[in-house]
PDB file of C-alpha atoms in Angstrom:
ATOM      1  CA  MET P   4      -0.036   0.533   0.196  1.00  0.00           C
ATOM      2  CA  GLY P   5       1.621   3.121  -1.157  1.00  0.00           C
ATOM      3  CA  PHE P   6       1.600   6.333   1.224  1.00  0.00           C
ATOM      4  CA  ALA P   7      -1.283   8.022  -1.713  1.00  0.00           C
ATOM      5  CA  ASP P   8      -3.934   5.203  -0.156  1.00  0.00           C
ATOM      6  CA  ARG P   9      -2.571   5.465   3.851  1.00  0.00           C
ATOM      7  CA  TYR P  10      -3.320   8.944   3.309  1.00  0.00           C
ATOM      8  CA  LEU P  11      -6.680   7.963   1.655  1.00  0.00           C
ATOM      9  CA  HIS P  12      -7.785   5.770   4.267  1.00  0.00           C
ATOM     10  CA  ALA P  13      -6.608   8.293   6.857  1.00  0.00           C
ATOM     11  CA  VAL P  14      -8.483  10.647   5.481  1.00  0.00           C
ATOM     12  CA  ASN P  15     -11.761   9.171   6.153  1.00  0.00           C
ATOM     13  CA  SER P  16     -11.229   7.254   8.927  1.00  0.00           C
ATOM     14  CA  SER P  17     -13.828   7.635  11.643  1.00  0.00           C
ATOM     15  CA  ASP P  18     -11.530   5.714  14.077  1.00  0.00           C
ATOM     16  CA  LEU P  19      -8.481   8.312  14.837  1.00  0.00           C
ATOM     17  CA  ARG P  20      -7.188   6.425  17.924  1.00  0.00           C
ATOM     18  CA  ASP P  21      -3.424   5.874  18.215  1.00  0.00           C
ATOM     19  CA  ASP P  22      -2.534   2.831  19.805  1.00  0.00           C
ATOM     20  CA  GLU P  23      -0.468  -0.018  18.732  1.00  0.00           C
ATOM     21  CA  HIS P  24      -3.179  -1.925  16.961  1.00  0.00           C
ATOM     22  CA  HIS P  25      -4.081   1.609  15.098  1.00  0.00           C
ATOM     23  CA  HIS P  26      -1.819   4.237  13.466  1.00  0.00           C
ATOM     24  CA  ALA P  27      -4.051   6.212  10.564  1.00  0.00           C
ATOM     25  CA  THR P  28      -2.798   9.344  12.544  1.00  0.00           C
ATOM     26  CA  ASP P  29       0.672   8.709  11.500  1.00  0.00           C
ATOM     27  CA  ALA P  30      -0.411   8.852   7.617  1.00  0.00           C
ATOM     28  CA  LEU P  31      -1.989  12.679   8.507  1.00  0.00           C
ATOM     29  CA  CYS P  32       0.823  13.949  10.988  1.00  0.00           C
ATOM     30  CA  ALA P  33       3.281  12.391   7.741  1.00  0.00           C
ATOM     31  CA  ALA P  34       1.860  14.566   5.005  1.00  0.00           C
ATOM     32  CA  ALA P  35       1.652  17.838   7.362  1.00  0.00           C
ATOM     33  CA  LEU P  36       5.413  17.832   7.936  1.00  0.00           C
ATOM     34  CA  ALA P  37       6.192  16.852   4.621  1.00  0.00           C
ATOM     35  CA  ASP P  38       3.529  20.023   4.178  1.00  0.00           C
ATOM     36  CA  THR P  39       6.338  21.909   6.069  1.00  0.00           C
ATOM     37  CA  ALA P  40       9.002  20.545   4.749  1.00  0.00           C
ATOM     38  CA  GLY P  41       8.425  21.294   0.900  1.00  0.00           C
ATOM     39  CA  ALA P  42       6.101  23.566  -0.983  1.00  0.00           C
ATOM     40  CA  GLY P  43       3.321  23.645   1.557  1.00  0.00           C
ATOM     41  CA  ILE P  44       0.230  22.263  -0.865  1.00  0.00           C
ATOM     42  CA  GLY P  45       1.461  18.656  -0.611  1.00  0.00           C
ATOM     43  CA  SER P  46      -1.639  17.509   1.077  1.00  0.00           C
ATOM     44  CA  LEU P  47      -4.273  19.354  -0.629  1.00  0.00           C
ATOM     45  CA  LEU P  48      -3.536  18.109  -3.817  1.00  0.00           C
ATOM     46  CA  SER P  49      -3.309  14.915  -2.076  1.00  0.00           C
ATOM     47  CA  ARG P  50      -6.846  16.278  -0.434  1.00  0.00           C
ATOM     48  CA  VAL P  51      -8.761  16.919  -3.744  1.00  0.00           C
ATOM     49  CA  LYS P  52      -7.096  14.769  -6.413  1.00  0.00           C
ATOM     50  CA  TYR P  53      -8.312  11.572  -4.115  1.00  0.00           C
ATOM     51  CA  ALA P  54     -10.127  12.154  -1.084  1.00  0.00           C
ATOM     52  CA  ASP P  55     -12.929  15.196  -1.490  1.00  0.00           C
ATOM     53  CA  GLY P  56     -14.747  12.884  -3.403  1.00  0.00           C
ATOM     54  CA  THR P  57     -15.109   9.664  -1.632  1.00  0.00           C
ATOM     55  CA  GLN P  58     -16.404  11.735   1.790  1.00  0.00           C
ATOM     56  CA  HIS P  59     -19.814   9.721   2.369  1.00  0.00           C
ATOM     57  CA  LYS P  60     -20.655  12.506   5.447  1.00  0.00           C
ATOM     58  CA  LEU P  61     -22.793  14.620   4.150  1.00  0.00           C
ATOM     59  CA  PHE P  62     -21.698  17.674   5.932  1.00  0.00           C
ATOM     60  CA  GLU P  63     -18.565  17.379   4.566  1.00  0.00           C
ATOM     61  CA  SER P  64     -17.958  18.635   1.244  1.00  0.00           C
ATOM     62  CA  GLY P  65     -14.983  19.327  -1.003  1.00  0.00           C
ATOM     63  CA  SER P  66     -15.420  22.227  -2.403  1.00  0.00           C
ATOM     64  CA  ALA P  67     -13.748  24.223  -0.048  1.00  0.00           C
ATOM     65  CA  ASN P  68     -10.759  22.708  -0.660  1.00  0.00           C
ATOM     66  CA  LEU P  69     -10.683  22.818  -4.047  1.00  0.00           C
ATOM     67  CA  ALA P  70     -11.210  26.440  -3.925  1.00  0.00           C
ATOM     68  CA  GLN P  71      -7.902  27.363  -1.428  1.00  0.00           C
ATOM     69  CA  LEU P  72      -5.673  24.786  -4.078  1.00  0.00           C
ATOM     70  CA  LEU P  73      -7.298  27.066  -6.653  1.00  0.00           C
ATOM     71  CA  ARG P  74      -6.068  30.322  -4.689  1.00  0.00           C
ATOM     72  CA  ILE P  75      -2.986  28.953  -4.011  1.00  0.00           C
ATOM     73  CA  TRP P  76      -2.231  27.494  -7.850  1.00  0.00           C
ATOM     74  CA  THR P  77      -3.457  30.442  -9.685  1.00  0.00           C
ATOM     75  CA  ALA P  78      -0.581  32.321  -7.173  1.00  0.00           C
ATOM     76  CA  ARG P  79       1.853  30.268  -7.696  1.00  0.00           C
ATOM     77  CA  VAL P  80       1.440  30.251 -11.531  1.00  0.00           C
ATOM     78  CA  ILE P  81       0.979  33.724 -11.287  1.00  0.00           C
ATOM     79  CA  GLU P  82       4.766  34.048  -9.888  1.00  0.00           C
ATOM     80  CA  LYS P  83       5.984  31.313 -12.047  1.00  0.00           C
ATOM     81  CA  GLY P  84       4.503  32.903 -15.124  1.00  0.00           C
ATOM     82  CA  ARG P  85       6.988  36.407 -13.886  1.00  0.00           C
ATOM     83  CA  GLU P  86       9.596  34.800 -13.175  1.00  0.00           C
ATOM     84  CA  ARG P  87       9.948  32.819 -16.660  1.00  0.00           C
ATOM     85  CA  LYS P  88       9.008  35.571 -18.449  1.00  0.00           C
ATOM     86  CA  TRP P  89       5.901  34.298 -20.491  1.00  0.00           C
ATOM     87  CA  VAL P  90       4.650  37.527 -21.551  1.00  0.00           C
ATOM     88  CA  ARG P  91       6.102  41.284 -20.988  1.00  0.00           C
ATOM     89  CA  GLU P  92       4.216  43.140 -18.451  1.00  0.00           C
ATOM     90  CA  GLY P  93       5.135  46.869 -19.829  1.00  0.00           C
ATOM     91  CA  THR P  94       2.445  48.701 -20.128  1.00  0.00           C
ATOM     92  CA  ALA P  95      -1.078  48.359 -17.933  1.00  0.00           C
ATOM     93  CA  TRP P  96      -2.596  46.740 -20.836  1.00  0.00           C
ATOM     94  CA  ASP P  97       0.048  44.265 -20.807  1.00  0.00           C
ATOM     95  CA  ALA P  98      -0.352  43.600 -17.598  1.00  0.00           C
ATOM     96  CA  GLN P  99      -4.150  43.316 -17.405  1.00  0.00           C
ATOM     97  CA  ALA P 100      -3.309  40.647 -20.627  1.00  0.00           C
ATOM     98  CA  ALA P 101      -0.310  38.858 -18.695  1.00  0.00           C
ATOM     99  CA  GLN P 102      -3.371  38.253 -15.419  1.00  0.00           C
ATOM    100  CA  ALA P 103      -5.770  37.014 -18.177  1.00  0.00           C
ATOM    101  CA  LEU P 104      -3.095  34.248 -19.226  1.00  0.00           C
ATOM    102  CA  TYR P 105      -2.140  33.374 -15.961  1.00  0.00           C
ATOM    103  CA  ARG P 106      -5.139  32.746 -14.876  1.00  0.00           C
ATOM    104  CA  ARG P 107      -6.755  30.940 -17.544  1.00  0.00           C
ATOM    105  CA  VAL P 108      -3.544  28.929 -17.935  1.00  0.00           C
ATOM    106  CA  ALA P 109      -4.035  28.094 -13.515  1.00  0.00           C
ATOM    107  CA  GLU P 110      -7.413  26.831 -14.198  1.00  0.00           C
ATOM    108  CA  ARG P 111      -6.188  25.197 -17.193  1.00  0.00           C
ATOM    109  CA  SER P 112      -3.940  22.900 -15.565  1.00  0.00           C
ATOM    110  CA  LEU P 113      -5.705  22.065 -12.255  1.00  0.00           C
ATOM    111  CA  ALA P 114      -8.285  20.986 -14.026  1.00  0.00           C
ATOM    112  CA  HIS P 115      -6.577  19.119 -16.302  1.00  0.00           C
ATOM    113  CA  TRP P 116      -4.404  17.432 -13.386  1.00  0.00           C
ATOM    114  CA  LEU P 117      -7.574  16.477 -11.415  1.00  0.00           C
ATOM    115  CA  ASP P 118      -9.643  14.816 -14.291  1.00  0.00           C
ATOM    116  CA  GLY P 119      -7.860  15.049 -17.511  1.00  0.00           C
ATOM    117  CA  LYS P 120      -9.705  12.192 -19.269  1.00  0.00           C
ATOM    118  CA  CYS P 121     -10.640  11.847 -22.674  1.00  0.00           C
ATOM    119  CA  GLU P 122     -14.045  13.145 -23.052  1.00  0.00           C
ATOM    120  CA  GLY P 123     -15.002  10.220 -26.275  1.00  0.00           C
ATOM    121  CA  CYS P 124     -13.594   7.163 -24.421  1.00  0.00           C
ATOM    122  CA  SER P 125     -14.525   7.910 -20.445  1.00  0.00           C
ATOM    123  CA  GLY P 126     -10.367   7.349 -20.327  1.00  0.00           C
ATOM    124  CA  SER P 127     -10.926   3.942 -21.137  1.00  0.00           C
ATOM    125  CA  GLY P 128      -9.103   4.839 -24.812  1.00  0.00           C
ATOM    126  CA  ASN P 129     -11.531   2.268 -26.386  1.00  0.00           C
ATOM    127  CA  THR P 130     -14.593   3.636 -27.968  1.00  0.00           C
ATOM    128  CA  ALA P 131     -17.651   1.395 -27.066  1.00  0.00           C
ATOM    129  CA  ASP P 132     -17.306  -0.897 -29.956  1.00  0.00           C
ATOM    130  CA  ARG P 133     -13.788  -1.176 -28.467  1.00  0.00           C
ATOM    131  CA  ARG P 134     -11.765   0.544 -31.368  1.00  0.00           C
ATOM    132  CA  ILE P 135      -8.509   2.807 -30.117  1.00  0.00           C
ATOM    133  CA  CYS P 136     -10.992   5.623 -29.615  1.00  0.00           C
ATOM    134  CA  VAL P 137      -9.760   9.263 -32.021  1.00  0.00           C
ATOM    135  CA  PRO P 138      -9.249  11.920 -30.740  1.00  0.00           C
ATOM    136  CA  CYS P 139      -6.950  10.643 -27.711  1.00  0.00           C
ATOM    137  CA  LYS P 140      -5.012   7.812 -29.927  1.00  0.00           C
ATOM    138  CA  GLY P 141      -5.770   5.599 -26.840  1.00  0.00           C
ATOM    139  CA  THR P 142      -3.963   6.881 -24.030  1.00  0.00           C
ATOM    140  CA  GLY P 143      -7.239   8.041 -22.592  1.00  0.00           C
ATOM    141  CA  ARG P 144      -6.314  11.377 -21.957  1.00  0.00           C
ATOM    142  CA  GLY P 145      -7.548  14.388 -23.272  1.00  0.00           C
ATOM    143  CA  GLU P 146      -6.522  17.855 -24.686  1.00  0.00           C
ATOM    144  CA  ILE P 147      -6.171  20.721 -22.653  1.00  0.00           C
ATOM    145  CA  GLY P 148      -8.122  23.517 -24.834  1.00  0.00           C
ATOM    146  CA  GLY P 149      -6.170  27.241 -25.727  1.00  0.00           C
ATOM    147  CA  GLY P 150      -4.164  27.936 -27.861  1.00  0.00           C
ATOM    148  CA  GLY P 151      -0.694  26.523 -29.224  1.00  0.00           C
ATOM    149  CA  PHE P 152       1.499  29.386 -26.197  1.00  0.00           C
ATOM    150  CA  GLU P 153      -1.124  28.557 -23.627  1.00  0.00           C
ATOM    151  CA  ARG P 154      -1.710  24.395 -24.015  1.00  0.00           C
ATOM    152  CA  GLU P 155       2.425  24.454 -23.300  1.00  0.00           C
ATOM    153  CA  LYS P 156       2.145  26.207 -20.030  1.00  0.00           C
ATOM    154  CA  ALA P 157      -0.612  24.449 -19.046  1.00  0.00           C
ATOM    155  CA  LEU P 158       0.906  21.183 -19.795  1.00  0.00           C
ATOM    156  CA  ASP P 159       4.265  22.991 -17.825  1.00  0.00           C
ATOM    157  CA  MET P 160       2.251  23.646 -15.041  1.00  0.00           C
ATOM    158  CA  VAL P 161       0.603  20.939 -15.224  1.00  0.00           C
ATOM    159  CA  SER P 162       3.536  18.778 -15.082  1.00  0.00           C
ATOM    160  CA  GLU P 163       5.001  20.978 -12.003  1.00  0.00           C
ATOM    161  CA  LEU P 164       1.234  19.901 -10.066  1.00  0.00           C
ATOM    162  CA  GLU P 165       2.600  15.750 -10.424  1.00  0.00           C
ATOM    163  CA  ALA P 166       6.121  16.900  -9.435  1.00  0.00           C
ATOM    164  CA  LEU P 167       5.033  18.986  -6.755  1.00  0.00           C
ATOM    165  CA  LEU P 168       2.491  15.702  -5.523  1.00  0.00           C
ATOM    166  CA  GLN P 169       5.355  13.177  -6.067  1.00  0.00           C
ATOM    167  CA  SER P 170       7.703  14.464  -4.010  1.00  0.00           C
ATOM    168  CA  HIS P 171       5.463  15.475  -0.929  1.00  0.00           C
ATOM    169  CA  ASN P 172       4.652  11.745  -1.568  1.00  0.00           C
ATOM    170  CA  ALA P 173       8.029  11.309  -1.116  1.00  0.00           C
ATOM    171  CA  ARG P 174       8.816  13.163   1.825  1.00  0.00           C
ATOM    172  CA  ALA P 175       5.270  11.990   3.297  1.00  0.00           C
ATOM    173  CA  SER P 176       6.230   8.079   2.975  1.00  0.00           C
ATOM    174  CA  ALA P 177       9.828   8.666   4.672  1.00  0.00           C
ATOM    175  CA  LEU P 178       8.401  10.617   7.663  1.00  0.00           C
ATOM    176  CA  ASP P 179       5.530   7.901   8.118  1.00  0.00           C
ATOM    177  CA  ARG P 180       8.763   5.186   7.452  1.00  0.00           C
ATOM    178  CA  GLY P 181      10.342   6.530  10.613  1.00  0.00           C
ATOM    179  CA  ALA P 182       7.093   6.866  12.611  1.00  0.00           C
ATOM    180  CA  ARG P 183       6.517   2.906  12.226  1.00  0.00           C
ATOM    181  CA  VAL P 184       9.619   2.120  12.960  1.00  0.00           C
TER     182      VAL P 184
END
């Protein structure tokens, strides 16, 4: 069982006792500690991608986590766009256009990372008559909308999101293994 599975189990657990037989809190503590050592949004990424859709209580909703992640991710994309000088922000019009670009890239990259399945085959890679899906060429992954430049930047940010999640899970897994030893 990988760390993401242990974290998902802990987030959805109704029994958070911490004794020699119950260890759900270990994954939660490891995720929190990994956030302080890393970029700070790793457990939020895990919660939104894996845990928010599986909560079974009516009063709990993942929309607050998603809204918070979108705010944080938009700020991070704006920062990355300025650092990497995606567009020149010389005039007020340029700055306004750049902000609009950064927001579109943030929204598209996050949406694709969360659910980038092909609409034609629902992510299976095959059509109903068992042929390879033409739009995704059998990969099951959908395309990101937008023009060439915008699409390229969104794909770059999708890989950043995946790298943030993977590095967080690696740090948290190492901390979790240390806690269980």
